[in-house]
Amino acid sequence: MNKNTSQCALAMITAEEILRRSHFCDFPFFESLCTVVMVLACSLAACKIGVDLYNRKFSVRKLVVIAVGFCYTAFLIFRGQSDAFMVMWLFAVALHDVEFEKIIKVSALSIFAVLFMVYVCSAVGFIENTVKIRVREEEERNRNGMGFMAPYQAAYFLFFATLAWVYHRKEKLSWYEIVTLAAVNYMVFRQCDTRNPYYLSVVLLLIVSMLKLLPQLRKYQESYTIAAALIPVICAAVIIIQGVLFNPNSSEFLRELNSKLSNRLMLNYESIQQYGFSCFGQAIEWYTDWNNGHSYNWVDSVYLYSLLSYGVPFMLGFFAITTKLALAAGRKKDTYMIIVLVLIAILGLWDNYCFRIECNPFYLFFAYEASVSVAERPLEVGKDEICKKCA
């Protein structure tokens, strides 16, 4: 099974997982179709892993890491938990030897294509357009789902697609592309009224604009590596300390900040008071709506969600991966990867999309490490070439 098959599986799982959150699932057969596609994509990924194991393409170190990851995943599944990161781990292993640049390109094009299709189908009335009203700062605002079940989903998919496209293009990114991406992100923001991904998209496009105007900023600095390694840990510490120590009702300032952050501070505080911390986490029934007699029970921060649900070993593994990615980017002098890692870490403060394969291909660390090893490998010159140069 070749690398193209695993890239095809990545495109399939990306499209399927995005479409699963759209109003295409209002059709009776569509959710079943999504499940079939998901099983097929995951089966292709699993077969790729099996073939690579048979051909001994994994080093001993990789095998140990892979085994630990799958064992912890199995532990969580037998405990009654399942989540998006499990699919992401499967593909992280399956794509271990695929060129990282190709993974990012496939991911970006898949997300853009599916977003466009869902939006067009919604605009022409083929599928429903979810419209919800939110009151913010005493002003009512319509939030359009643009074909998705929740009004914020399109904004997050677009943010990660923008991130992937910018990384894929890097120095080749044109002013036309920057302006187009800015316009599309603004249009989606006006429709969805979802701030976090939009603000980070603006920051991303401002940074790449500065890099085009001042190419000397692209020259890699050691401080970039330090920042990318520390920021996920700092963000996790900030959000966990807030949830443990700061009740938003304890002061006027915190109440106002909690209001600005859509009640996220109170959700963090209440979740820690209710569940507490345990070494291996616990199987929490999270709910994001009030349907079926359940009240809203959620934390947006990926750090707090992971610590409460999966426990300390998972968090340590996550920090190990982000640190390895930062160090690998330093070895490769990959300034754009540092930008990506920092923005995803900041997004994780208030949102929970970091571990979704349909959003974030940047945590596929095996593939990135492989790309760094290839970049560091000295060029091998054959005897015939040496003879030609001598002649």
CSV table of C-alpha atoms in Angstrom, one decimal:
chain,number,residue,atom,x,y,z
A,1,MET,CA,0.0,0.0,0.0
A,2,ASN,CA,1.7,3.2,-1.2
A,3,LYS,CA,1.8,6.7,0.3
A,4,ASN,CA,-0.8,8.0,-2.2
A,5,THR,CA,-3.4,5.7,-0.7
A,6,SER,CA,-2.9,7.1,2.8
A,7,GLN,CA,-3.2,10.7,1.4
A,8,CYS,CA,-6.4,9.6,-0.3
A,9,ALA,CA,-7.6,8.3,3.1
A,10,LEU,CA,-6.7,11.6,4.7
A,11,ALA,CA,-8.8,13.5,2.1
A,12,MET,CA,-11.7,11.1,2.7
A,13,ILE,CA,-11.6,11.4,6.5
A,14,THR,CA,-11.3,15.2,6.3
A,15,ALA,CA,-14.3,15.6,4.0
A,16,GLU,CA,-16.4,13.1,5.9
A,17,GLU,CA,-15.8,14.6,9.3
A,18,ILE,CA,-16.6,18.1,8.0
A,19,LEU,CA,-19.7,17.0,6.2
A,20,ARG,CA,-20.9,15.1,9.3
A,21,ARG,CA,-21.3,18.5,10.9
A,22,SER,CA,-23.3,19.9,8.1
A,23,HIS,CA,-27.0,19.8,7.3
A,24,PHE,CA,-26.4,17.2,4.7
A,25,CYS,CA,-26.9,14.9,7.7
A,26,ASP,CA,-30.6,15.9,7.7
A,27,PHE,CA,-31.0,13.5,4.8
A,28,PRO,CA,-31.8,10.0,6.4
A,29,PHE,CA,-29.1,8.1,4.5
A,30,PHE,CA,-26.2,10.7,4.8
A,31,GLU,CA,-25.0,10.0,8.3
A,32,SER,CA,-24.8,6.3,7.5
A,33,LEU,CA,-22.8,7.2,4.4
A,34,CYS,CA,-20.4,9.2,6.5
A,35,THR,CA,-19.9,6.3,8.8
A,36,VAL,CA,-19.1,4.0,5.9
A,37,VAL,CA,-16.6,6.5,4.5
A,38,MET,CA,-15.0,6.9,8.0
A,39,VAL,CA,-14.7,3.1,8.4
A,40,LEU,CA,-13.2,2.9,4.9
A,41,ALA,CA,-10.7,5.7,5.5
A,42,CYS,CA,-9.6,4.3,8.9
A,43,SER,CA,-9.3,0.8,7.4
A,44,LEU,CA,-7.0,2.2,4.7
A,45,ALA,CA,-4.9,3.9,7.4
A,46,ALA,CA,-4.8,0.7,9.5
A,47,CYS,CA,-3.8,-1.4,6.4
A,48,LYS,CA,-1.0,1.1,5.7
A,49,ILE,CA,0.2,0.7,9.3
A,50,GLY,CA,0.1,-3.1,8.9
A,51,VAL,CA,2.0,-3.1,5.7
A,52,ASP,CA,4.7,-0.8,7.2
A,53,LEU,CA,5.0,-3.0,10.2
A,54,TYR,CA,5.5,-6.0,8.0
A,55,ASN,CA,8.1,-4.1,5.9
A,56,ARG,CA,9.8,-2.9,9.1
A,57,LYS,CA,9.5,0.7,8.3
A,58,PHE,CA,9.2,1.8,11.9
A,59,SER,CA,12.2,2.3,14.1
A,60,VAL,CA,12.3,0.8,17.6
A,61,ARG,CA,11.7,4.3,19.2
A,62,LYS,CA,8.7,4.9,16.9
A,63,LEU,CA,7.3,1.5,17.7
A,64,VAL,CA,7.5,2.2,21.5
A,65,VAL,CA,5.8,5.6,21.1
A,66,ILE,CA,3.1,4.1,18.8
A,67,ALA,CA,2.4,1.2,21.2
A,68,VAL,CA,2.1,3.6,24.2
A,69,GLY,CA,-0.3,5.8,22.2
A,70,PHE,CA,-2.5,2.9,21.1
A,71,CYS,CA,-2.5,1.3,24.6
A,72,TYR,CA,-3.7,4.6,26.2
A,73,THR,CA,-6.3,4.9,23.4
A,74,ALA,CA,-7.5,1.4,24.1
A,75,PHE,CA,-7.7,2.1,27.9
A,76,LEU,CA,-9.9,5.1,27.2
A,77,ILE,CA,-12.2,3.2,24.8
A,78,PHE,CA,-12.7,0.3,27.3
A,79,ARG,CA,-13.5,2.9,29.9
A,80,GLY,CA,-16.3,4.1,27.7
A,81,GLN,CA,-14.7,7.1,26.0
A,82,SER,CA,-14.2,7.9,22.4
A,83,ASP,CA,-13.1,11.1,20.9
A,84,ALA,CA,-11.6,12.8,17.8
A,85,PHE,CA,-8.0,12.5,18.9
A,86,MET,CA,-8.2,8.7,18.5
A,87,VAL,CA,-8.7,9.0,14.8
A,88,MET,CA,-6.0,11.6,14.7
A,89,TRP,CA,-3.5,9.2,16.4
A,90,LEU,CA,-4.3,6.5,13.8
A,91,PHE,CA,-3.5,8.9,10.9
A,92,ALA,CA,-0.5,10.3,12.7
A,93,VAL,CA,0.9,6.7,12.6
A,94,ALA,CA,-0.3,5.9,9.1
A,95,LEU,CA,1.2,9.0,7.6
A,96,HIS,CA,4.5,8.7,9.4
A,97,ASP,CA,6.5,8.5,6.1
A,98,VAL,CA,4.5,10.7,3.9
A,99,GLU,CA,5.9,14.1,2.9
A,100,PHE,CA,4.6,16.6,5.4
A,101,GLU,CA,4.2,19.3,2.8
A,102,LYS,CA,1.9,17.0,0.8
A,103,ILE,CA,-0.2,16.3,3.9
A,104,ILE,CA,-0.7,20.0,4.6
A,105,LYS,CA,-1.7,20.6,0.9
A,106,VAL,CA,-4.2,17.7,0.9
A,107,SER,CA,-5.7,18.9,4.1
A,108,ALA,CA,-6.0,22.5,3.0
A,109,LEU,CA,-7.6,21.7,-0.4
A,110,SER,CA,-10.0,19.2,1.2
A,111,ILE,CA,-11.2,21.7,3.8
A,112,PHE,CA,-11.6,24.5,1.3
A,113,ALA,CA,-13.4,22.3,-1.2
A,114,VAL,CA,-15.9,20.9,1.3
A,115,LEU,CA,-16.5,24.3,2.9
A,116,PHE,CA,-17.3,25.8,-0.6
A,117,MET,CA,-19.6,22.9,-1.4
A,118,VAL,CA,-21.6,23.2,1.9
A,119,TYR,CA,-21.8,27.0,1.6
A,120,VAL,CA,-23.1,26.9,-2.0
A,121,CYS,CA,-25.7,24.1,-1.2
A,122,SER,CA,-26.9,26.2,1.7
A,123,ALA,CA,-27.0,29.4,-0.3
A,124,VAL,CA,-29.2,27.8,-3.0
A,125,GLY,CA,-31.5,26.2,-0.4
A,126,PHE,CA,-30.5,22.6,-1.0
A,127,ILE,CA,-29.7,22.2,2.7
A,128,GLU,CA,-30.8,24.3,5.7
A,129,ASN,CA,-29.0,27.4,6.9
A,130,THR,CA,-28.9,27.4,10.7
A,131,VAL,CA,-29.6,30.9,12.1
A,132,LYS,CA,-29.3,31.6,15.8
A,133,ILE,CA,-29.5,34.8,17.7
A,134,ARG,CA,-26.9,35.8,20.3
A,135,VAL,CA,-27.0,38.9,22.5
A,136,ARG,CA,-23.6,40.4,23.0
A,137,GLU,CA,-23.0,43.8,24.6
A,138,GLU,CA,-26.8,44.4,24.6
A,139,GLU,CA,-27.0,43.9,20.9
A,140,GLU,CA,-28.7,41.1,19.1
A,141,ARG,CA,-26.7,39.4,16.4
A,142,ASN,CA,-27.7,36.8,13.9
A,143,ARG,CA,-25.3,33.8,13.6
A,144,ASN,CA,-25.6,31.9,10.3
A,145,GLY,CA,-24.3,28.4,10.1
A,146,MET,CA,-23.7,28.6,6.3
A,147,GLY,CA,-24.9,25.0,5.9
A,148,PHE,CA,-23.5,23.7,9.2
A,149,MET,CA,-25.4,22.6,12.3
A,150,ALA,CA,-23.7,25.0,14.6
A,151,PRO,CA,-23.0,28.6,13.5
A,152,TYR,CA,-19.3,28.6,14.7
A,153,GLN,CA,-18.2,25.5,12.8
A,154,ALA,CA,-17.5,27.0,9.4
A,155,ALA,CA,-15.3,29.7,11.1
A,156,TYR,CA,-13.0,27.0,12.7
A,157,PHE,CA,-12.7,24.9,9.6
A,158,LEU,CA,-11.8,28.1,7.6
A,159,PHE,CA,-9.2,29.1,10.2
A,160,PHE,CA,-7.4,25.8,9.9
A,161,ALA,CA,-7.7,25.8,6.1
A,162,THR,CA,-6.1,29.3,6.0
A,163,LEU,CA,-3.4,28.1,8.4
A,164,ALA,CA,-2.6,25.1,6.2
A,165,TRP,CA,-2.7,27.0,3.0
A,166,VAL,CA,-0.3,29.7,4.3
A,167,TYR,CA,2.1,27.0,5.5
A,168,HIS,CA,1.9,25.2,2.2
A,169,ARG,CA,2.6,28.3,0.2
A,170,LYS,CA,5.1,30.0,2.7
A,171,GLU,CA,7.3,32.5,0.9
A,172,LYS,CA,5.4,31.9,-2.4
A,173,LEU,CA,2.2,33.3,-0.9
A,174,SER,CA,1.1,36.2,-3.1
A,175,TRP,CA,-0.5,39.5,-2.1
A,176,TYR,CA,-3.5,38.3,-4.1
A,177,GLU,CA,-3.8,35.2,-1.9
A,178,ILE,CA,-3.4,37.2,1.3
A,179,VAL,CA,-6.2,39.7,0.2
A,180,THR,CA,-8.5,36.8,-0.9
A,181,LEU,CA,-8.0,34.9,2.4
A,182,ALA,CA,-8.6,38.1,4.4
A,183,ALA,CA,-11.8,38.8,2.5
A,184,VAL,CA,-13.1,35.2,2.8
A,185,ASN,CA,-12.4,35.1,6.6
A,186,TYR,CA,-14.1,38.5,7.0
A,187,MET,CA,-17.2,37.3,5.1
A,188,VAL,CA,-17.4,34.2,7.2
A,189,PHE,CA,-16.9,36.2,10.4
A,190,ARG,CA,-19.8,38.6,9.4
A,191,GLN,CA,-22.0,35.6,8.8
A,192,CYS,CA,-21.0,33.4,11.9
A,193,ASP,CA,-20.0,36.1,14.4
A,194,THR,CA,-17.3,33.8,15.8
A,195,ARG,CA,-14.4,35.9,17.0
A,196,ASN,CA,-11.5,33.6,18.1
A,197,PRO,CA,-10.7,31.9,14.8
A,198,TYR,CA,-11.3,35.2,12.9
A,199,TYR,CA,-9.0,37.2,15.1
A,200,LEU,CA,-6.2,34.6,14.9
A,201,SER,CA,-6.7,34.5,11.1
A,202,VAL,CA,-6.1,38.3,11.0
A,203,VAL,CA,-3.0,37.9,13.2
A,204,LEU,CA,-1.8,35.1,10.9
A,205,LEU,CA,-2.3,37.2,7.7
A,206,LEU,CA,-0.7,40.3,9.3
A,207,ILE,CA,2.4,38.2,10.3
A,208,VAL,CA,2.8,36.7,6.8
A,209,SER,CA,2.4,40.2,5.3
A,210,MET,CA,5.2,41.4,7.6
A,211,LEU,CA,7.4,38.5,6.5
A,212,LYS,CA,6.8,39.5,2.8
A,213,LEU,CA,7.7,43.1,3.5
A,214,LEU,CA,10.6,42.4,5.8
A,215,PRO,CA,12.2,39.1,4.6
A,216,GLN,CA,14.9,39.4,7.3
A,217,LEU,CA,12.2,38.4,9.8
A,218,ARG,CA,12.0,35.0,8.2
A,219,LYS,CA,15.6,34.3,9.3
A,220,TYR,CA,15.3,31.8,12.1
A,221,GLN,CA,16.1,32.8,15.6
A,222,GLU,CA,16.7,30.5,18.6
A,223,SER,CA,14.0,32.4,20.5
A,224,TYR,CA,11.4,31.1,18.1
A,225,THR,CA,12.0,27.5,19.2
A,226,ILE,CA,11.8,28.5,22.9
A,227,ALA,CA,8.5,30.4,22.3
A,228,ALA,CA,6.9,27.5,20.4
A,229,ALA,CA,8.0,25.0,23.1
A,230,LEU,CA,6.8,27.1,26.1
A,231,ILE,CA,3.6,28.7,24.9
A,232,PRO,CA,1.4,25.5,25.0
A,233,VAL,CA,2.6,24.8,28.6
A,234,ILE,CA,2.0,28.5,29.6
A,235,CYS,CA,-1.5,28.5,28.0
A,236,ALA,CA,-2.4,25.3,29.8
A,237,ALA,CA,-1.1,26.6,33.2
A,238,VAL,CA,-3.0,29.9,32.7
A,239,ILE,CA,-6.3,28.2,32.0
A,240,ILE,CA,-6.0,25.5,34.7
A,241,ILE,CA,-4.9,28.1,37.4
A,242,GLN,CA,-7.9,30.2,36.4
A,243,GLY,CA,-10.3,27.3,36.8
A,244,VAL,CA,-8.9,26.3,40.1
A,245,LEU,CA,-8.4,29.7,41.8
A,246,PHE,CA,-10.5,32.3,40.3
A,247,ASN,CA,-14.3,32.2,40.7
A,248,PRO,CA,-15.6,34.7,38.1
A,249,ASN,CA,-18.2,36.0,40.6
A,250,SER,CA,-15.5,37.0,43.1
A,251,SER,CA,-14.9,40.4,41.6
A,252,GLU,CA,-16.4,42.9,39.2
A,253,PHE,CA,-13.4,42.6,36.9
A,254,LEU,CA,-13.7,38.8,36.6
A,255,ARG,CA,-17.4,39.1,36.0
A,256,GLU,CA,-16.9,41.5,33.2
A,257,LEU,CA,-14.1,39.4,31.7
A,258,ASN,CA,-16.2,36.3,32.0
A,259,SER,CA,-19.0,38.1,30.1
A,260,LYS,CA,-16.6,39.1,27.3
A,261,LEU,CA,-15.4,35.5,27.0
A,262,SER,CA,-18.9,34.1,26.7
A,263,ASN,CA,-19.0,32.6,30.2
A,264,ARG,CA,-16.0,30.5,29.6
A,265,LEU,CA,-14.3,31.4,32.9
A,266,MET,CA,-17.3,30.2,34.8
A,267,LEU,CA,-17.6,27.0,32.8
A,268,ASN,CA,-13.9,26.3,33.6
A,269,TYR,CA,-14.4,27.0,37.3
A,270,GLU,CA,-17.6,24.9,37.6
A,271,SER,CA,-16.1,21.9,35.8
A,272,ILE,CA,-13.2,21.7,38.1
A,273,GLN,CA,-15.4,22.1,41.2
A,274,GLN,CA,-17.7,19.4,39.9
A,275,TYR,CA,-15.2,16.8,38.6
A,276,GLY,CA,-11.8,17.6,40.1
A,277,PHE,CA,-8.5,16.3,38.8
A,278,SER,CA,-7.4,12.6,38.7
A,279,CYS,CA,-4.3,11.0,37.2
A,280,PHE,CA,-6.1,9.2,34.4
A,281,GLY,CA,-9.1,11.6,34.0
A,282,GLN,CA,-12.6,10.3,34.0
A,283,ALA,CA,-15.4,9.5,31.5
A,284,ILE,CA,-17.4,12.8,31.6
A,285,GLU,CA,-20.6,13.1,29.7
A,286,TRP,CA,-20.1,16.5,28.0
A,287,TYR,CA,-23.1,18.2,26.5
A,288,THR,CA,-23.2,21.3,24.3
A,289,ASP,CA,-26.9,21.8,24.2
A,290,TRP,CA,-30.0,21.4,26.4
A,291,ASN,CA,-31.7,18.7,24.3
A,292,ASN,CA,-32.8,15.3,25.6
A,293,GLY,CA,-33.1,16.6,29.2
A,294,HIS,CA,-29.4,17.4,29.5
A,295,SER,CA,-28.1,20.8,30.7
A,296,TYR,CA,-25.1,22.5,29.0
A,297,ASN,CA,-21.9,20.9,30.3
A,298,TRP,CA,-18.7,21.8,28.5
A,299,VAL,CA,-15.3,23.4,28.7
A,300,ASP,CA,-13.9,25.1,25.6
A,301,SER,CA,-10.2,25.0,26.5
A,302,VAL,CA,-8.5,21.9,24.9
A,303,TYR,CA,-6.1,21.9,27.9
A,304,LEU,CA,-8.7,21.7,30.6
A,305,TYR,CA,-10.9,19.4,28.6
A,306,SER,CA,-8.0,17.0,28.0
A,307,LEU,CA,-6.8,17.0,31.6
A,308,LEU,CA,-10.3,16.4,33.0
A,309,SER,CA,-11.2,13.7,30.4
A,310,TYR,CA,-7.9,11.9,29.7
A,311,GLY,CA,-5.7,12.7,32.6
A,312,VAL,CA,-2.1,13.6,33.3
A,313,PRO,CA,-0.4,11.0,31.0
A,314,PHE,CA,-2.3,12.4,28.0
A,315,MET,CA,-1.3,16.0,28.8
A,316,LEU,CA,2.4,15.0,29.3
A,317,GLY,CA,2.3,13.2,25.9
A,318,PHE,CA,0.7,16.2,24.3
A,319,PHE,CA,3.4,18.5,25.7
A,320,ALA,CA,6.0,16.1,24.5
A,321,ILE,CA,4.6,16.2,21.0
A,322,THR,CA,4.4,20.0,20.9
A,323,THR,CA,7.9,20.3,22.3
A,324,LYS,CA,9.3,17.8,19.7
A,325,LEU,CA,7.5,19.8,16.9
A,326,ALA,CA,9.1,23.0,18.2
A,327,LEU,CA,12.6,21.4,18.4
A,328,ALA,CA,12.2,19.9,14.9
A,329,ALA,CA,11.1,23.2,13.5
A,330,GLY,CA,14.2,24.7,15.1
A,331,ARG,CA,16.4,22.1,13.4
A,332,LYS,CA,14.7,22.8,10.1
A,333,LYS,CA,14.7,26.5,10.7
A,334,ASP,CA,11.0,26.5,9.8
A,335,THR,CA,9.7,29.9,10.9
A,336,TYR,CA,6.3,29.2,9.4
A,337,MET,CA,5.9,26.1,11.5
A,338,ILE,CA,6.6,28.1,14.6
A,339,ILE,CA,3.9,30.6,13.7
A,340,VAL,CA,1.4,27.7,13.2
A,341,LEU,CA,2.3,26.0,16.5
A,342,VAL,CA,2.0,29.3,18.5
A,343,LEU,CA,-1.4,30.2,16.9
A,344,ILE,CA,-2.8,26.7,17.6
A,345,ALA,CA,-1.6,26.8,21.2
A,346,ILE,CA,-3.3,30.2,21.7
A,347,LEU,CA,-6.5,28.9,20.1
A,348,GLY,CA,-6.4,26.0,22.6
A,349,LEU,CA,-7.0,28.5,25.4
A,350,TRP,CA,-10.6,28.9,24.5
A,351,ASP,CA,-11.4,26.3,21.9
A,352,ASN,CA,-11.3,22.5,21.4
A,353,TYR,CA,-10.4,21.9,17.8
A,354,CYS,CA,-6.7,21.0,18.2
A,355,PHE,CA,-7.1,17.2,18.0
A,356,ARG,CA,-9.5,16.9,15.1
A,357,ILE,CA,-7.9,15.4,12.0
A,358,GLU,CA,-10.4,17.4,9.8
A,359,CYS,CA,-9.0,20.6,11.2
A,360,ASN,CA,-5.4,20.2,12.3
A,361,PRO,CA,-2.8,18.2,10.4
A,362,PHE,CA,0.1,20.0,12.1
A,363,TYR,CA,0.2,17.6,15.1
A,364,LEU,CA,1.1,14.7,12.8
A,365,PHE,CA,4.6,14.8,14.3
A,366,PHE,CA,5.9,11.6,12.8
A,367,ALA,CA,5.6,13.0,9.3
A,368,TYR,CA,7.1,16.3,10.3
A,369,GLU,CA,10.1,14.6,12.0
A,370,ALA,CA,10.6,12.6,8.8
A,371,SER,CA,10.6,15.7,6.7
A,372,VAL,CA,13.3,17.2,9.1
A,373,SER,CA,15.4,14.1,8.8
A,374,VAL,CA,15.2,14.3,5.0
A,375,ALA,CA,16.2,17.9,5.0
A,376,GLU,CA,19.2,17.2,7.2
A,377,ARG,CA,20.4,14.2,5.2
A,378,PRO,CA,23.5,15.0,3.2
A,379,LEU,CA,23.2,14.7,-0.6
A,380,GLU,CA,24.6,11.5,-2.0
A,381,VAL,CA,26.6,12.0,-5.2
A,382,GLY,CA,27.0,9.0,-7.5
A,383,LYS,CA,30.2,7.9,-9.1
A,384,ASP,CA,28.9,8.8,-12.6
A,385,GLU,CA,28.1,12.3,-11.5
A,386,ILE,CA,31.6,12.7,-10.0
A,387,CYS,CA,33.2,11.5,-13.3
A,388,LYS,CA,31.1,14.0,-15.3
A,389,LYS,CA,32.2,16.8,-13.0
A,390,CYS,CA,35.9,15.8,-13.3
A,391,ALA,CA,35.6,15.6,-17.1
